[in-house]
Tab-separated table of C-alpha atoms in Angstrom:
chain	number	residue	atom	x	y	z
A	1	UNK	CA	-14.441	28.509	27.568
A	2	UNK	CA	-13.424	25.267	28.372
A	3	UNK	CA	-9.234	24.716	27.712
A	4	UNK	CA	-9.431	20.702	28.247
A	5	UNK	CA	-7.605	19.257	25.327
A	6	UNK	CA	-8.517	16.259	24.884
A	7	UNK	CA	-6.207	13.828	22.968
A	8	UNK	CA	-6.924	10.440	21.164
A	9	UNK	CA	-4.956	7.814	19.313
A	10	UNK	CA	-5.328	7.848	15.302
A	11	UNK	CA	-8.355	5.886	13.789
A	12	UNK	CA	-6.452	6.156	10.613
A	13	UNK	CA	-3.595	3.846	10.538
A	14	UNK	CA	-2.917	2.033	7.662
A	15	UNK	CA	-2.796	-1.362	9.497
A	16	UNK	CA	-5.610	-2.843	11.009
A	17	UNK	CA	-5.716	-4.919	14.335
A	18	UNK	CA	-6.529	-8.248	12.526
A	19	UNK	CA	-2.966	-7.561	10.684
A	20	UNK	CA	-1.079	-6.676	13.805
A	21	UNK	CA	-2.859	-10.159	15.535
A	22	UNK	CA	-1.053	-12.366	12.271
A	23	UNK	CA	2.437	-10.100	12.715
A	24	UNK	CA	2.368	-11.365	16.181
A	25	UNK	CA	3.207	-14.889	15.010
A	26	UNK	CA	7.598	-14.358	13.917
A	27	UNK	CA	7.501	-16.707	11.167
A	28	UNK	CA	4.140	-14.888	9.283
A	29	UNK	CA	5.670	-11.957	10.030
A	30	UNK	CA	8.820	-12.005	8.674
A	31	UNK	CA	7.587	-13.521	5.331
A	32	UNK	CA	5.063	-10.753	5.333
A	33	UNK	CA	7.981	-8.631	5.205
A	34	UNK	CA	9.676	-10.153	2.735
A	35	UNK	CA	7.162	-10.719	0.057
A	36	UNK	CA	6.326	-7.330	0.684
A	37	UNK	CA	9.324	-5.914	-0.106
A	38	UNK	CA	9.704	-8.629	-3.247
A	39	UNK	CA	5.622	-6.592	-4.619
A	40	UNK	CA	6.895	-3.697	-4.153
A	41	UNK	CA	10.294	-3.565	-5.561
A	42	UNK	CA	9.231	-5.529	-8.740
A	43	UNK	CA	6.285	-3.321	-9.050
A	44	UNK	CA	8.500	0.013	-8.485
A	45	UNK	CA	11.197	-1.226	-11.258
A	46	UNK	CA	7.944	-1.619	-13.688
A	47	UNK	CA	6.613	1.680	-12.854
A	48	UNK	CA	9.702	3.667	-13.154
A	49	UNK	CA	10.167	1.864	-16.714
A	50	UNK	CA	6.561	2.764	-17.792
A	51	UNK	CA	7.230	6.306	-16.486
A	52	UNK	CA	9.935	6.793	-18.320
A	53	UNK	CA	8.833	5.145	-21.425
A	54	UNK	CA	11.000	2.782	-21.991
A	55	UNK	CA	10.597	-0.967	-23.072
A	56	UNK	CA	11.994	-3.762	-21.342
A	57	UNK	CA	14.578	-3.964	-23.978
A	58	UNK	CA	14.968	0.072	-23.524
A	59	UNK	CA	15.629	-0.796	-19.503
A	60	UNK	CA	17.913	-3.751	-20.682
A	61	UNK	CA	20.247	-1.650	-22.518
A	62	UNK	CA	20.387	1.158	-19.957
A	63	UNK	CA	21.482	-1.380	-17.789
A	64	UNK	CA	23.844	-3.183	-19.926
A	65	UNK	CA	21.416	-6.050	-19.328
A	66	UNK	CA	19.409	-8.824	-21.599
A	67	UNK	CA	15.796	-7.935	-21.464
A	68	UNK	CA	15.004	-11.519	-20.015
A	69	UNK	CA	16.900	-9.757	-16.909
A	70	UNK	CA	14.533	-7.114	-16.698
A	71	UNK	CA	12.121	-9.264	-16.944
A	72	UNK	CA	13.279	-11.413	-13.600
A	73	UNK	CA	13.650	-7.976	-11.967
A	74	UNK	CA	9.962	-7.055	-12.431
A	75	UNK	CA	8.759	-10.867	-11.595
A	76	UNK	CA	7.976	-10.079	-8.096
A	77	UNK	CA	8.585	-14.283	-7.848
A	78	UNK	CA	12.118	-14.000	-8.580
A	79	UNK	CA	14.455	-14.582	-5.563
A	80	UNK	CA	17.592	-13.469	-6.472
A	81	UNK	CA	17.708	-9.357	-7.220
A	82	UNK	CA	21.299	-8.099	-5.923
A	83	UNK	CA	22.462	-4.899	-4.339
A	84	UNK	CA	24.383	-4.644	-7.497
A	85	UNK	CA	21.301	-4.856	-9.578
A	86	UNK	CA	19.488	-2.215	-8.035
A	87	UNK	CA	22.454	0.322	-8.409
A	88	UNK	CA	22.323	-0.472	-11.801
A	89	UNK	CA	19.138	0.414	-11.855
A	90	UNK	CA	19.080	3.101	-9.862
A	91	UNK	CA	21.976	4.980	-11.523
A	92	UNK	CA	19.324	4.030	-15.014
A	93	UNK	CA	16.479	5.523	-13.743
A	94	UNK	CA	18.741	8.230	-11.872
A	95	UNK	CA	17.294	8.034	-8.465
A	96	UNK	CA	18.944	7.222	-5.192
A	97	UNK	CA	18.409	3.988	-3.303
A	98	UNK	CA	17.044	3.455	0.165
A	99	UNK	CA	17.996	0.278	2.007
A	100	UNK	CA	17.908	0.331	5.926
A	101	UNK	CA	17.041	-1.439	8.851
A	102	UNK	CA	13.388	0.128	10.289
A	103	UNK	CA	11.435	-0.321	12.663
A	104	UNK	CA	7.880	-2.218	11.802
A	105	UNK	CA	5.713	0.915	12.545
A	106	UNK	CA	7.569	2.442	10.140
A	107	UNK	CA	7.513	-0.068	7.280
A	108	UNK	CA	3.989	-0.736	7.434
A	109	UNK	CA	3.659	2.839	7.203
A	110	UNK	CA	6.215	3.566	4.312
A	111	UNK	CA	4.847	0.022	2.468
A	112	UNK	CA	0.873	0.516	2.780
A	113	UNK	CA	0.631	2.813	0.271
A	114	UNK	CA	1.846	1.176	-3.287
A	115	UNK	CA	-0.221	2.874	-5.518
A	116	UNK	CA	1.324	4.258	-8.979
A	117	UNK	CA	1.777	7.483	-7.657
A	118	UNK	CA	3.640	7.080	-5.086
A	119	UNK	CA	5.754	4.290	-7.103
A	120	UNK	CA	6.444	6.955	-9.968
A	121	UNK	CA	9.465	8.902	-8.584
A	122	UNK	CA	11.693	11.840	-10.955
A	123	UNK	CA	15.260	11.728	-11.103
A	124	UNK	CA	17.559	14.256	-9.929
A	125	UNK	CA	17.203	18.177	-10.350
A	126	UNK	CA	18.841	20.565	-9.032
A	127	UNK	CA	16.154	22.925	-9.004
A	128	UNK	CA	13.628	20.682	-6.915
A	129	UNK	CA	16.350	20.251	-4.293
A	130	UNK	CA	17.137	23.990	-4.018
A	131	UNK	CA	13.379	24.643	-4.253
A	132	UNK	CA	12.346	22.596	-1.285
A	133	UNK	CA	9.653	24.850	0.592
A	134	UNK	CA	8.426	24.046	3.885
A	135	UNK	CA	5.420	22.809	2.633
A	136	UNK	CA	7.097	19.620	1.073
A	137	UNK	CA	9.102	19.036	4.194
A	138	UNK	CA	6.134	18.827	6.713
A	139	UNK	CA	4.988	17.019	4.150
A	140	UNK	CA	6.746	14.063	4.805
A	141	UNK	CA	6.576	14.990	8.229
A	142	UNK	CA	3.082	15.223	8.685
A	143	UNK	CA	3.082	11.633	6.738
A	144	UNK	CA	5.504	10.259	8.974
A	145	UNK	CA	2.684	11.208	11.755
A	146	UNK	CA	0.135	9.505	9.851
A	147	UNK	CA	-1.995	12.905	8.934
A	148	UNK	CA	-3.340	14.495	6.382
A	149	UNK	CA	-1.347	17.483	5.107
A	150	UNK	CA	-4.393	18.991	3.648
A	151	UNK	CA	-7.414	19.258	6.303
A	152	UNK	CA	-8.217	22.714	7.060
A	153	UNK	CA	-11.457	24.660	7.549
A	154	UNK	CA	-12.368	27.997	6.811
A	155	UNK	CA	-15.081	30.147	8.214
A	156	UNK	CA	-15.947	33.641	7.409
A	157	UNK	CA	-12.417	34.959	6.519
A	158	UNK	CA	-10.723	33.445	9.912
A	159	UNK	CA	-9.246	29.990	9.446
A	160	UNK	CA	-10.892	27.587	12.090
A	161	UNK	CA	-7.777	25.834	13.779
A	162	UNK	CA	-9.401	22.558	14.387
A	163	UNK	CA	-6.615	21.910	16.236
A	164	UNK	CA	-5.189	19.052	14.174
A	165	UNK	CA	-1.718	19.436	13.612
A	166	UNK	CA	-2.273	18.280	10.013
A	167	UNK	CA	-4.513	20.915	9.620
A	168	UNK	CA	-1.699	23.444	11.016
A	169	UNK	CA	0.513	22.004	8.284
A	170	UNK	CA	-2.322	22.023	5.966
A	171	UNK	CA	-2.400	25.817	6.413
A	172	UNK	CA	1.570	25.918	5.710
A	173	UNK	CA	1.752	23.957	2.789
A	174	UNK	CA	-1.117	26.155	1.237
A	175	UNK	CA	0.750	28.871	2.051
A	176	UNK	CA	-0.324	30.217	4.959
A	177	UNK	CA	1.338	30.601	8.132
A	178	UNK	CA	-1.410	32.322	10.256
A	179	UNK	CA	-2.776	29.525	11.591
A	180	UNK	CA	-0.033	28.301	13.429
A	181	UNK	CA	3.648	28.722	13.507
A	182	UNK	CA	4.953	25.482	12.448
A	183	UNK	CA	8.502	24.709	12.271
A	184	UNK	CA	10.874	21.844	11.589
A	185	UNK	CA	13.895	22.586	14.583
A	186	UNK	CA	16.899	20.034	14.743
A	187	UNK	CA	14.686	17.312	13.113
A	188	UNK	CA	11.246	17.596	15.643
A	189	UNK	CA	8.000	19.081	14.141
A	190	UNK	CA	7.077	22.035	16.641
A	191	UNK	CA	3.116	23.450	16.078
A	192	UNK	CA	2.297	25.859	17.896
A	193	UNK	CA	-1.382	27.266	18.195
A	194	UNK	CA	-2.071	30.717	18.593
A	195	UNK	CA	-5.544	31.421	20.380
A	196	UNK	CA	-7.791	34.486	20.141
A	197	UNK	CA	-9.166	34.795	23.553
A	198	UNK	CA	-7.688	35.732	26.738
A	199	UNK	CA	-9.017	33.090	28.438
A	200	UNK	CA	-7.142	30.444	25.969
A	201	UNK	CA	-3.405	29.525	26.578
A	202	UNK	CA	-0.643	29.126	23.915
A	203	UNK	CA	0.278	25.699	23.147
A	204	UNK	CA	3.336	24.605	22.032
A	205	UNK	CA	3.731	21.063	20.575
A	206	UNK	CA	6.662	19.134	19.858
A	207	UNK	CA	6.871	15.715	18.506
A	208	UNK	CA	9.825	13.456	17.676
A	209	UNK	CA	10.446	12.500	14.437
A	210	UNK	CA	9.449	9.652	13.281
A	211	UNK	CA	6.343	10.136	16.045
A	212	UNK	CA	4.246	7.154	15.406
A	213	UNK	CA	1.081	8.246	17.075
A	214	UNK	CA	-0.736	10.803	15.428
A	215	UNK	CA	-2.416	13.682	18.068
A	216	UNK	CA	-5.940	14.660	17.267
A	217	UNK	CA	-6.529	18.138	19.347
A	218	UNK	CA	-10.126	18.711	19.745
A	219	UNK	CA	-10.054	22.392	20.908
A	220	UNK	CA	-13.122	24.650	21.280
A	221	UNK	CA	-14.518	26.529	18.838
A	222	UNK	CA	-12.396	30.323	19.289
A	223	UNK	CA	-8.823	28.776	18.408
A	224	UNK	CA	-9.366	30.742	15.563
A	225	UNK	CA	-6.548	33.070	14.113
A	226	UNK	CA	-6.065	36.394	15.406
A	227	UNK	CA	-3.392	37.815	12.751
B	1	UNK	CA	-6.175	3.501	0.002
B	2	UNK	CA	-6.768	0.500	-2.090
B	3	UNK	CA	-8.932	0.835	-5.195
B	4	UNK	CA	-10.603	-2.836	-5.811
B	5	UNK	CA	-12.990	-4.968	-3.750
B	6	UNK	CA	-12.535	-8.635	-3.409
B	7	UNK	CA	-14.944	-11.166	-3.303
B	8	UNK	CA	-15.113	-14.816	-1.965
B	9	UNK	CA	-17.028	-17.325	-3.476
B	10	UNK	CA	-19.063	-18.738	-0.495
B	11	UNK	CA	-20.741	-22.600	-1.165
B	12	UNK	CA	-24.165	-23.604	-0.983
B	13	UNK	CA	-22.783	-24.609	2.669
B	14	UNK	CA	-21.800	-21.498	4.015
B	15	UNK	CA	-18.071	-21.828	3.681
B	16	UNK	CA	-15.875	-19.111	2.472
B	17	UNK	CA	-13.593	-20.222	-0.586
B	18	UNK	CA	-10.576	-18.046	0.668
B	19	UNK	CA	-11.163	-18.599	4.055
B	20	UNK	CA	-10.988	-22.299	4.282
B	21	UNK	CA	-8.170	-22.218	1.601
B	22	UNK	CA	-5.867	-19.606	3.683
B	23	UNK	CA	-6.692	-21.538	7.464
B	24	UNK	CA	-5.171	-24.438	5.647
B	25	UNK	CA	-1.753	-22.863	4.618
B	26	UNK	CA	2.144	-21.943	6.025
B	27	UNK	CA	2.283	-18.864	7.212
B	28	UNK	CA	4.590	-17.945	4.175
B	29	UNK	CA	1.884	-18.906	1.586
B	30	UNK	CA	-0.413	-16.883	3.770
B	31	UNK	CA	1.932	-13.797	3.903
B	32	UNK	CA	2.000	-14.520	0.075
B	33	UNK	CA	-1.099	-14.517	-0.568
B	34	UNK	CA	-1.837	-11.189	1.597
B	35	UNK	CA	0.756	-8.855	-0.196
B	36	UNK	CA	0.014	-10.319	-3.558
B	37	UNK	CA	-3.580	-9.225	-3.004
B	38	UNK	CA	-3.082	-5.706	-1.141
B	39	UNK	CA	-0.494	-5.283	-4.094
B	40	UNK	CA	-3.290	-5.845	-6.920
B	41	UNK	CA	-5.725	-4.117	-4.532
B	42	UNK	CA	-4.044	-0.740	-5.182
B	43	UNK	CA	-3.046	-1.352	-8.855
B	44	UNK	CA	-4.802	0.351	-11.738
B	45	UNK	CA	-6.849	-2.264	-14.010
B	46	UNK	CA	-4.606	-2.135	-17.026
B	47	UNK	CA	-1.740	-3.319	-14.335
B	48	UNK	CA	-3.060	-6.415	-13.997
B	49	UNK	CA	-0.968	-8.231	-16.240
B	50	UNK	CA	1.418	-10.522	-16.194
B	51	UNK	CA	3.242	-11.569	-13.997
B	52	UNK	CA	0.547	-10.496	-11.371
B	53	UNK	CA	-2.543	-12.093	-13.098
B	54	UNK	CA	-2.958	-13.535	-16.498
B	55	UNK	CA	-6.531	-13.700	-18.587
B	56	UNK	CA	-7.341	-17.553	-19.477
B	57	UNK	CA	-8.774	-18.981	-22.438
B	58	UNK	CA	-10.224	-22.089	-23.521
B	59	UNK	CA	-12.578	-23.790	-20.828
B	60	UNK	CA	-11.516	-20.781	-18.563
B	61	UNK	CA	-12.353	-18.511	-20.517
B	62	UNK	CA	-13.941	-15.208	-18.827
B	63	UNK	CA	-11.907	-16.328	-15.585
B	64	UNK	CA	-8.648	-14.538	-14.551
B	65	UNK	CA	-5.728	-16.279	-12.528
B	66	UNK	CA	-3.769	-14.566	-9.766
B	67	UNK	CA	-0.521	-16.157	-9.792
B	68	UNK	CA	2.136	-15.739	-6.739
B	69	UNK	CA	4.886	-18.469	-6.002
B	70	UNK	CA	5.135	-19.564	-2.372
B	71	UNK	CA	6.907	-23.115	-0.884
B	72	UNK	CA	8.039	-24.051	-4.226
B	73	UNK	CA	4.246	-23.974	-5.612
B	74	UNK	CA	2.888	-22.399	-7.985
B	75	UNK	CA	-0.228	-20.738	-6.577
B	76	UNK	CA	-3.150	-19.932	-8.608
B	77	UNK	CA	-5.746	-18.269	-7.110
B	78	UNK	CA	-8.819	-18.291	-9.726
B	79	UNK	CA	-11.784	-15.485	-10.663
B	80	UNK	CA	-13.360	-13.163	-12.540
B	81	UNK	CA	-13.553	-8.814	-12.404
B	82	UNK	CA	-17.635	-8.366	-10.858
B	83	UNK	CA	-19.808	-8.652	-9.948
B	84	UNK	CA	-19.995	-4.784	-10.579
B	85	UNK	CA	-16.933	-2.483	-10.752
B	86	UNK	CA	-13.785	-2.384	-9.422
B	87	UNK	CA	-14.628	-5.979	-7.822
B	88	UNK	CA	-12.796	-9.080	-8.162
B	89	UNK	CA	-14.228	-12.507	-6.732
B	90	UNK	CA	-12.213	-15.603	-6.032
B	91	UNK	CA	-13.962	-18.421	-6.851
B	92	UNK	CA	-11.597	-21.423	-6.605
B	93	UNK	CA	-7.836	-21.397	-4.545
B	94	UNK	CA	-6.143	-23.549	-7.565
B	95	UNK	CA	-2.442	-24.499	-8.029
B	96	UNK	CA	-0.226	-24.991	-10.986
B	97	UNK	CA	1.975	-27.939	-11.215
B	98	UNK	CA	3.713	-28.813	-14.501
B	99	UNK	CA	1.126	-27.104	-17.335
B	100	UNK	CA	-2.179	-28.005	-15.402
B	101	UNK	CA	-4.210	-27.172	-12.473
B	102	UNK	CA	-5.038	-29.055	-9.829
B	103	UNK	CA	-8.121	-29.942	-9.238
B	104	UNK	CA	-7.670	-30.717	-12.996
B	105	UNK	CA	-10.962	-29.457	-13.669
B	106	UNK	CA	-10.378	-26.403	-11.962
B	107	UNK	CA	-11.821	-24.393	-15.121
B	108	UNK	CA	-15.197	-25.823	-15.153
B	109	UNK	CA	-15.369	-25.638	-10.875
B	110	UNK	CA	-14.238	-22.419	-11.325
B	111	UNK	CA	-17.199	-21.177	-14.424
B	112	UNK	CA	-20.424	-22.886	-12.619
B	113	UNK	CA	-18.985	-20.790	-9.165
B	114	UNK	CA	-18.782	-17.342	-11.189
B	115	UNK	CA	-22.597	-18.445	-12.600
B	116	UNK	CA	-23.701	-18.953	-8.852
B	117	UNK	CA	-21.924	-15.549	-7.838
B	118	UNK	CA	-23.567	-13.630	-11.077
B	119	UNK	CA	-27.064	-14.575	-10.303
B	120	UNK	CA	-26.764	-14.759	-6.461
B	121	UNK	CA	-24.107	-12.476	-5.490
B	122	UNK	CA	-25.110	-12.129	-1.773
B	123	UNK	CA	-25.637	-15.425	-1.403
B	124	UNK	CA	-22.444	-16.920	-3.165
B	125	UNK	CA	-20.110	-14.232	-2.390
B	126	UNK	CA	-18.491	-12.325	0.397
B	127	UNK	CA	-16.082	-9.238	0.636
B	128	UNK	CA	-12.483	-10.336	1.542
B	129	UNK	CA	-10.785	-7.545	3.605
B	130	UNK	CA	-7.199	-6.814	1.982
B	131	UNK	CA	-5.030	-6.668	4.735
């Protein structure tokens, strides 16, 4: 059996090349940024409202704010949101706020997907943070590497490592470990790939957190687990 | 990831509504333009609302009207859900300035373009990549 692993660059990023060609020009590319992050904030303060149930009045008194305020806030026109307003609204909807300095791989990766689920967040609980299993942490980790969590195949009992590391995570978050022994160590995702034959050799993988290049293992039929 | 396709009107001439329009602009009506549309692109029908798009009446009646701000203008992009499902054509890159459009007859441009595109789709329309 062949052991070449052969490795290729995602065909799954959530930017295309025609976007990348317009972010090379500075001034396109910073207003991209900025209306951006003007959607998806007034979008997100909408959301969180309509999750919640409340009106805009309902938001406005949470707030200690007219509801022509809230209003503003979920214009995704308006100009002039503060820090201040956001606490305000964060300590409402009783979530934490994230504002930092990224790099633009990882914007355009936390920004492309805006969709109502991922706006709709839960406030705090004690039980969710004390709860967090593995599987929710490479989670995040396996979306920070631009994979899917949840590929995995299954043949005749064994589970067929395709060799994606998503699918290795896949396998952990479903709650099984067999697969392969993934772990988060000291913040880098480690996979590592148990093979059956003798022939095969273990393969340990570590990748840096945030790791903007997704790997794509295409191993030979026979990675398949052996526990 | 996004849920909605978006449509062009194209001119007895070839040329691409959106196209033509978007060459034309700043790069921060452009940027606009692009998040306003990959926002509604992933939003769920009954999200498109105001402030992101508003449902016309009178002579534009049937027509929708994306509205974004961008150098001080108020941009009105102009078009109607189809043909077909979870599609959205452009038909006419319109702006707002005071309480009309410009071109002032923007609404009746706009209704004889979504007539072309409903009984020539392939021919009056193109899909607009949401980037």
């Amino acid at each position: 059996m062949s052991s070449a692993i052969q490795y290729s660059f995602p065909t799954s990023l959530p930017w295309s090349e025609k976007l990348v060609s317009k972010l090379s020009e500075p001034t396109y590319r910073h207003a991209y940024m900025v209306h951006g992050v003007k959607n998806w904030i007034a979008r997100q303060v909408r959301t969180l409202r309509e999750q919640r149930g409340w009106s805009q009045e309902g938001l406005g008194q949470q707030t200690h704010k007219p509801q022509s305020a809230i209003s503003r806030v979920e214009d995704p026109d308006y100009g002039k949101l503060t820090l201040q307003t956001l606490f305000d609204l964060a300590r409402a909807y009783d979530l934490p706020l994230l504002v930092q300095f990224v790099e633009w791989s990882d914007w355009l990766s936390r920004m492309s997907d805006s969709s109502t689920e991922t706006l709709q967040k839960e406030g705090f609980s004690a039980e969710a943070l004390t709860d967090v299993g593995a599987g929710q942490v490479l989670g995040d980790v396996a979306r920070s590497l631009y994979i899917d969590p949840f590929e995995q195949n299954t043949i005749s009992g064994f589970t067929y490592h395709s060799a994606n590391v998503g699918g290795a995570i896949g396998f952990l978050t479903a709650g099984t470990i067999n697969t392969a022994t993934v772990g988060l160590v000291y913040g880098n995702l480690i996979a590592h790939a148990q093979p059956i034959t003798e022939d095969d050799e273990e393969q340990d993988f570590e990748f840096e957190r945030p790791f903007h290049k997704a790997f794509s293992q295409s191993l030979e039929p026979g990675w398949i687990n052996n526990d | 990831m996004g849920i909605w396709t978006f449509r062009t009107y194209v001119s007895p001439q070839g040329e691409e509504e959106v196209t033509t329009w978007y060459a034309a602009q700043t790069p921060n009506v452009q940027a606009a333009f692009d998040q306003r549309i990959r926002a509604l692109w992933q939003m769920k029908p009954q999200e498109w609302r105001e402030p992101y798009t508003k449902q016309l009446e009178g002579p534009c009646d049937g027509l929708i009207e994306i509205r974004f701000k961008a150098d001080r203008a108020q941009q009105r992009p102009l078009g109607f859900y189809g043909p077909g499902g979870m599609v959205f054509t452009i038909v006419l890159m319109a702006r707002e300035i005071g309480d009309r459009f410009e071109p002032r007859d923007a609404c009746e441009i706009a209704q004889a373009r979504k007539a072309d595109v409903l009984r020539n789709p392939v021919q009056f329309s193109h899909v607009l990549a949401v980037e």
